Amino acid sequence: MNLFSFKHLACAASVLAAALVSLSPAAAQSETFTVLQWNIWQEGTMVEGGYDAIVDEIVRLKPDFVTLSEVRNYHGSNFAQRITQSLRERGETYYSFYSYDSGLLSRYPITDSLTVFPEKGDHGSIYRLRGEARGHKFAVYTAHLDYQNDAYYDVRGYDGSTWKPIPTPPSVEEVLRRNDLSQRDDAIRRFIAQAEQDAAEGYIVVLGGDFNEPSHLDWTAATRYMYDHRGFVIPWTVTTLLAEAGYTDAYRAVYPNPLTHPGFTYPADNPAVPVSRLTWAPRGDERERIDYLFVKGDGVSVTDCRVFGPSGSIVYSQRRENPTNEAFIKPLGVWPTDHKGVWMKIEVK
């Protein structure tokens, strides 16, 4: 082979390699999606103008998926039908299905829905939708977990089921024993088992919810004497199980340091509501990150995550600004709830 032929062969091979790269999945253009988790406090009924504010904020943020907590279907109504109609009247098309306690909205047609953990006795719920969005398969779960046996209140001197003053538990083991009397761990184990099937079928799995339980990533040695943690470093059950199952905590993926970015979502300072209605531990600092977004899937990365809502919280029955400079998505006007939401942006390749 002469030099001229070799050069032409090398050039052809280079062109072929470039063409193959351009056609490979890794080189395909990535897509971005946004998800909003939001506890809407009894469908926005606890604040004057609350329901309209929920609609206004969804219209503004235009998330691809919304996971909701405290869907009640009052007076025999269908909240999913009601809110999708309200959004349609504002020019936004969303899809949903009937659920109770937690809910889901999708900008894309829903191909399947499932009750994963049915609500019974107000011990929480989990639902799932499946759908395809711009060529990617999504399985989106919403979770509103059991609010009883809230052992992070026990640490602060309040019974986590009655919220009456009690002595602080003597050990981490005792805190976790009380914590796991709830059905939160049962619900999340059922989610993990169900979502394994979705992942095996190539779905991107998203989980949003009000977990009513802190994160093991927040109760660390660095924070053990802050926010009434009273020296405890606690591997809280639900988030530990999710981490072990390979799920990414969106807020901690973007902001891994709980000192600079505590990410508190509860209790939110709502100026339209008396402080007495916003606290369960009036003589304590109950600030926590209990509302979350998690994601798992090949080629998925979290590129942004924000706390959505007012920056202030309630501390010792006082309205207090956030202790650090975090980037909040501030409300348009009326804030309809006692929680803050969580918003994330993911990139899918």
mmCIF file with all atom_site columns, N, CA and C in Angstrom, residues 291-319:
data_model
loop_
_atom_site.group_PDB
_atom_site.id
_atom_site.type_symbol
_atom_site.label_atom_id
_atom_site.label_alt_id
_atom_site.label_comp_id
_atom_site.label_asym_id
_atom_site.label_entity_id
_atom_site.label_seq_id
_atom_site.pdbx_PDB_ins_code
_atom_site.Cartn_x
_atom_site.Cartn_y
_atom_site.Cartn_z
_atom_site.occupancy
_atom_site.B_iso_or_equiv
_atom_site.pdbx_formal_charge
_atom_site.auth_seq_id
_atom_site.auth_comp_id
_atom_site.auth_asym_id
_atom_site.auth_atom_id
_atom_site.pdbx_PDB_model_num
ATOM 1  N N  . ASP A 1 291 ? -39.113 17.343 53.203 1.00 0.00 ? 291 ASP A N  1
ATOM 2  C CA . ASP A 1 291 ? -39.700 17.251 51.862 1.00 0.00 ? 291 ASP A CA 1
ATOM 3  C C  . ASP A 1 291 ? -38.557 17.036 50.873 1.00 0.00 ? 291 ASP A C  1
ATOM 4  N N  . TYR A 1 292 ? -38.707 16.055 49.995 1.00 0.00 ? 292 TYR A N  1
ATOM 5  C CA . TYR A 1 292 ? -37.564 15.614 49.188 1.00 0.00 ? 292 TYR A CA 1
ATOM 6  C C  . TYR A 1 292 ? -37.948 15.318 47.744 1.00 0.00 ? 292 TYR A C  1
ATOM 7  N N  . LEU A 1 293 ? -36.897 15.323 46.905 1.00 0.00 ? 293 LEU A N  1
ATOM 8  C CA . LEU A 1 293 ? -36.955 14.742 45.571 1.00 0.00 ? 293 LEU A CA 1
ATOM 9  C C  . LEU A 1 293 ? -35.759 13.806 45.414 1.00 0.00 ? 293 LEU A C  1
ATOM 10 N N  . PHE A 1 294 ? -36.031 12.594 44.962 1.00 0.00 ? 294 PHE A N  1
ATOM 11 C CA . PHE A 1 294 ? -34.996 11.595 44.696 1.00 0.00 ? 294 PHE A CA 1
ATOM 12 C C  . PHE A 1 294 ? -35.123 11.137 43.249 1.00 0.00 ? 294 PHE A C  1
ATOM 13 N N  . VAL A 1 295 ? -33.992 10.710 42.676 1.00 0.00 ? 295 VAL A N  1
ATOM 14 C CA . VAL A 1 295 ? -34.005 10.250 41.288 1.00 0.00 ? 295 VAL A CA 1
ATOM 15 C C  . VAL A 1 295 ? -32.988 9.127  41.108 1.00 0.00 ? 295 VAL A C  1
ATOM 16 N N  . LYS A 1 296 ? -33.303 8.261  40.153 1.00 0.00 ? 296 LYS A N  1
ATOM 17 C CA . LYS A 1 296 ? -32.402 7.155  39.833 1.00 0.00 ? 296 LYS A CA 1
ATOM 18 C C  . LYS A 1 296 ? -32.614 6.780  38.377 1.00 0.00 ? 296 LYS A C  1
ATOM 19 N N  . GLY A 1 297 ? -31.514 6.610  37.637 1.00 0.00 ? 297 GLY A N  1
ATOM 20 C CA . GLY A 1 297 ? -31.638 6.204  36.243 1.00 0.00 ? 297 GLY A CA 1
ATOM 21 C C  . GLY A 1 297 ? -30.337 6.380  35.494 1.00 0.00 ? 297 GLY A C  1
ATOM 22 N N  . ASP A 1 298 ? -30.135 5.593  34.461 1.00 0.00 ? 298 ASP A N  1
ATOM 23 C CA . ASP A 1 298 ? -28.930 5.704  33.646 1.00 0.00 ? 298 ASP A CA 1
ATOM 24 C C  . ASP A 1 298 ? -28.938 7.029  32.883 1.00 0.00 ? 298 ASP A C  1
ATOM 25 N N  . GLY A 1 299 ? -27.806 7.707  32.886 1.00 0.00 ? 299 GLY A N  1
ATOM 26 C CA . GLY A 1 299 ? -27.670 8.947  32.138 1.00 0.00 ? 299 GLY A CA 1
ATOM 27 C C  . GLY A 1 299 ? -28.393 10.130 32.735 1.00 0.00 ? 299 GLY A C  1
ATOM 28 N N  . VAL A 1 300 ? -28.809 10.031 34.008 1.00 0.00 ? 300 VAL A N  1
ATOM 29 C CA . VAL A 1 300 ? -29.554 11.110 34.656 1.00 0.00 ? 300 VAL A CA 1
ATOM 30 C C  . VAL A 1 300 ? -28.645 11.832 35.655 1.00 0.00 ? 300 VAL A C  1
ATOM 31 N N  . SER A 1 301 ? -28.647 13.151 35.604 1.00 0.00 ? 301 SER A N  1
ATOM 32 C CA . SER A 1 301 ? -27.903 13.944 36.590 1.00 0.00 ? 301 SER A CA 1
ATOM 33 C C  . SER A 1 301 ? -28.759 15.113 37.047 1.00 0.00 ? 301 SER A C  1
ATOM 34 N N  . VAL A 1 302 ? -28.613 15.480 38.317 1.00 0.00 ? 302 VAL A N  1
ATOM 35 C CA . VAL A 1 302 ? -29.315 16.637 38.868 1.00 0.00 ? 302 VAL A CA 1
ATOM 36 C C  . VAL A 1 302 ? -28.468 17.868 38.610 1.00 0.00 ? 302 VAL A C  1
ATOM 37 N N  . THR A 1 303 ? -29.008 18.835 37.883 1.00 0.00 ? 303 THR A N  1
ATOM 38 C CA . THR A 1 303 ? -28.238 20.035 37.542 1.00 0.00 ? 303 THR A CA 1
ATOM 39 C C  . THR A 1 303 ? -28.607 21.243 38.389 1.00 0.00 ? 303 THR A C  1
ATOM 40 N N  . ASP A 1 304 ? -29.780 21.207 39.033 1.00 0.00 ? 304 ASP A N  1
ATOM 41 C CA . ASP A 1 304 ? -30.191 22.317 39.903 1.00 0.00 ? 304 ASP A CA 1
ATOM 42 C C  . ASP A 1 304 ? -31.266 21.802 40.849 1.00 0.00 ? 304 ASP A C  1
ATOM 43 N N  . CYS A 1 305 ? -31.312 22.388 42.047 1.00 0.00 ? 305 CYS A N  1
ATOM 44 C CA . CYS A 1 305 ? -32.354 22.049 43.002 1.00 0.00 ? 305 CYS A CA 1
ATOM 45 C C  . CYS A 1 305 ? -32.515 23.234 43.944 1.00 0.00 ? 305 CYS A C  1
ATOM 46 N N  . ARG A 1 306 ? -33.743 23.619 44.220 1.00 0.00 ? 306 ARG A N  1
ATOM 47 C CA . ARG A 1 306 ? -34.017 24.781 45.075 1.00 0.00 ? 306 ARG A CA 1
ATOM 48 C C  . ARG A 1 306 ? -35.139 24.467 46.058 1.00 0.00 ? 306 ARG A C  1
ATOM 49 N N  . VAL A 1 307 ? -35.084 25.129 47.200 1.00 0.00 ? 307 VAL A N  1
ATOM 50 C CA . VAL A 1 307 ? -36.234 25.165 48.096 1.00 0.00 ? 307 VAL A CA 1
ATOM 51 C C  . VAL A 1 307 ? -37.196 26.202 47.539 1.00 0.00 ? 307 VAL A C  1
ATOM 52 N N  . PHE A 1 308 ? -38.460 25.861 47.474 1.00 0.00 ? 308 PHE A N  1
ATOM 53 C CA . PHE A 1 308 ? -39.494 26.704 46.885 1.00 0.00 ? 308 PHE A CA 1
ATOM 54 C C  . PHE A 1 308 ? -40.418 27.191 47.995 1.00 0.00 ? 308 PHE A C  1
ATOM 55 N N  . GLY A 1 309 ? -40.452 28.503 48.212 1.00 0.00 ? 309 GLY A N  1
ATOM 56 C CA . GLY A 1 309 ? -41.321 29.047 49.237 1.00 0.00 ? 309 GLY A CA 1
ATOM 57 C C  . GLY A 1 309 ? -40.659 30.197 49.980 1.00 0.00 ? 309 GLY A C  1
ATOM 58 N N  . PRO A 1 310 ? -41.270 30.652 51.059 1.00 0.00 ? 310 PRO A N  1
ATOM 59 C CA . PRO A 1 310 ? -40.691 31.740 51.853 1.00 0.00 ? 310 PRO A CA 1
ATOM 60 C C  . PRO A 1 310 ? -39.391 31.276 52.496 1.00 0.00 ? 310 PRO A C  1
ATOM 61 N N  . SER A 1 311 ? -38.442 32.192 52.648 1.00 0.00 ? 311 SER A N  1
ATOM 62 C CA . SER A 1 311 ? -37.139 31.818 53.197 1.00 0.00 ? 311 SER A CA 1
ATOM 63 C C  . SER A 1 311 ? -37.181 31.606 54.707 1.00 0.00 ? 311 SER A C  1
ATOM 64 N N  . GLY A 1 312 ? -38.139 32.197 55.391 1.00 0.00 ? 312 GLY A N  1
ATOM 65 C CA . GLY A 1 312 ? -38.200 32.107 56.841 1.00 0.00 ? 312 GLY A CA 1
ATOM 66 C C  . GLY A 1 312 ? -38.821 30.819 57.353 1.00 0.00 ? 312 GLY A C  1
ATOM 67 N N  . SER A 1 313 ? -38.556 30.547 58.641 1.00 0.00 ? 313 SER A N  1
ATOM 68 C CA . SER A 1 313 ? -39.109 29.379 59.331 1.00 0.00 ? 313 SER A CA 1
ATOM 69 C C  . SER A 1 313 ? -39.643 29.811 60.690 1.00 0.00 ? 313 SER A C  1
ATOM 70 N N  . ILE A 1 314 ? -40.201 28.863 61.428 1.00 0.00 ? 314 ILE A N  1
ATOM 71 C CA . ILE A 1 314 ? -40.658 29.116 62.794 1.00 0.00 ? 314 ILE A CA 1
ATOM 72 C C  . ILE A 1 314 ? -39.689 28.442 63.761 1.00 0.00 ? 314 ILE A C  1
ATOM 73 N N  . VAL A 1 315 ? -39.165 29.215 64.715 1.00 0.00 ? 315 VAL A N  1
ATOM 74 C CA . VAL A 1 315 ? -38.181 28.715 65.669 1.00 0.00 ? 315 VAL A CA 1
ATOM 75 C C  . VAL A 1 315 ? -38.568 29.203 67.064 1.00 0.00 ? 315 VAL A C  1
ATOM 76 N N  . TYR A 1 316 ? -38.781 28.280 67.998 1.00 0.00 ? 316 TYR A N  1
ATOM 77 C CA . TYR A 1 316 ? -39.207 28.648 69.354 1.00 0.00 ? 316 TYR A CA 1
ATOM 78 C C  . TYR A 1 316 ? -40.402 29.593 69.321 1.00 0.00 ? 316 TYR A C  1
ATOM 79 N N  . SER A 1 317 ? -41.343 29.300 68.444 1.00 0.00 ? 317 SER A N  1
ATOM 80 C CA . SER A 1 317 ? -42.574 30.086 68.272 1.00 0.00 ? 317 SER A CA 1
ATOM 81 C C  . SER A 1 317 ? -42.310 31.512 67.784 1.00 0.00 ? 317 SER A C  1
ATOM 82 N N  . GLN A 1 318 ? -41.199 31.719 67.118 1.00 0.00 ? 318 GLN A N  1
ATOM 83 C CA . GLN A 1 318 ? -40.871 33.023 66.547 1.00 0.00 ? 318 GLN A CA 1
ATOM 84 C C  . GLN A 1 318 ? -40.608 32.869 65.047 1.00 0.00 ? 318 GLN A C  1
ATOM 85 N N  . ARG A 1 319 ? -40.996 33.898 64.294 1.00 0.00 ? 319 ARG A N  1
ATOM 86 C CA . ARG A 1 319 ? -40.678 33.922 62.871 1.00 0.00 ? 319 ARG A CA 1
ATOM 87 C C  . ARG A 1 319 ? -39.205 34.297 62.729 1.00 0.00 ? 319 ARG A C  1
#
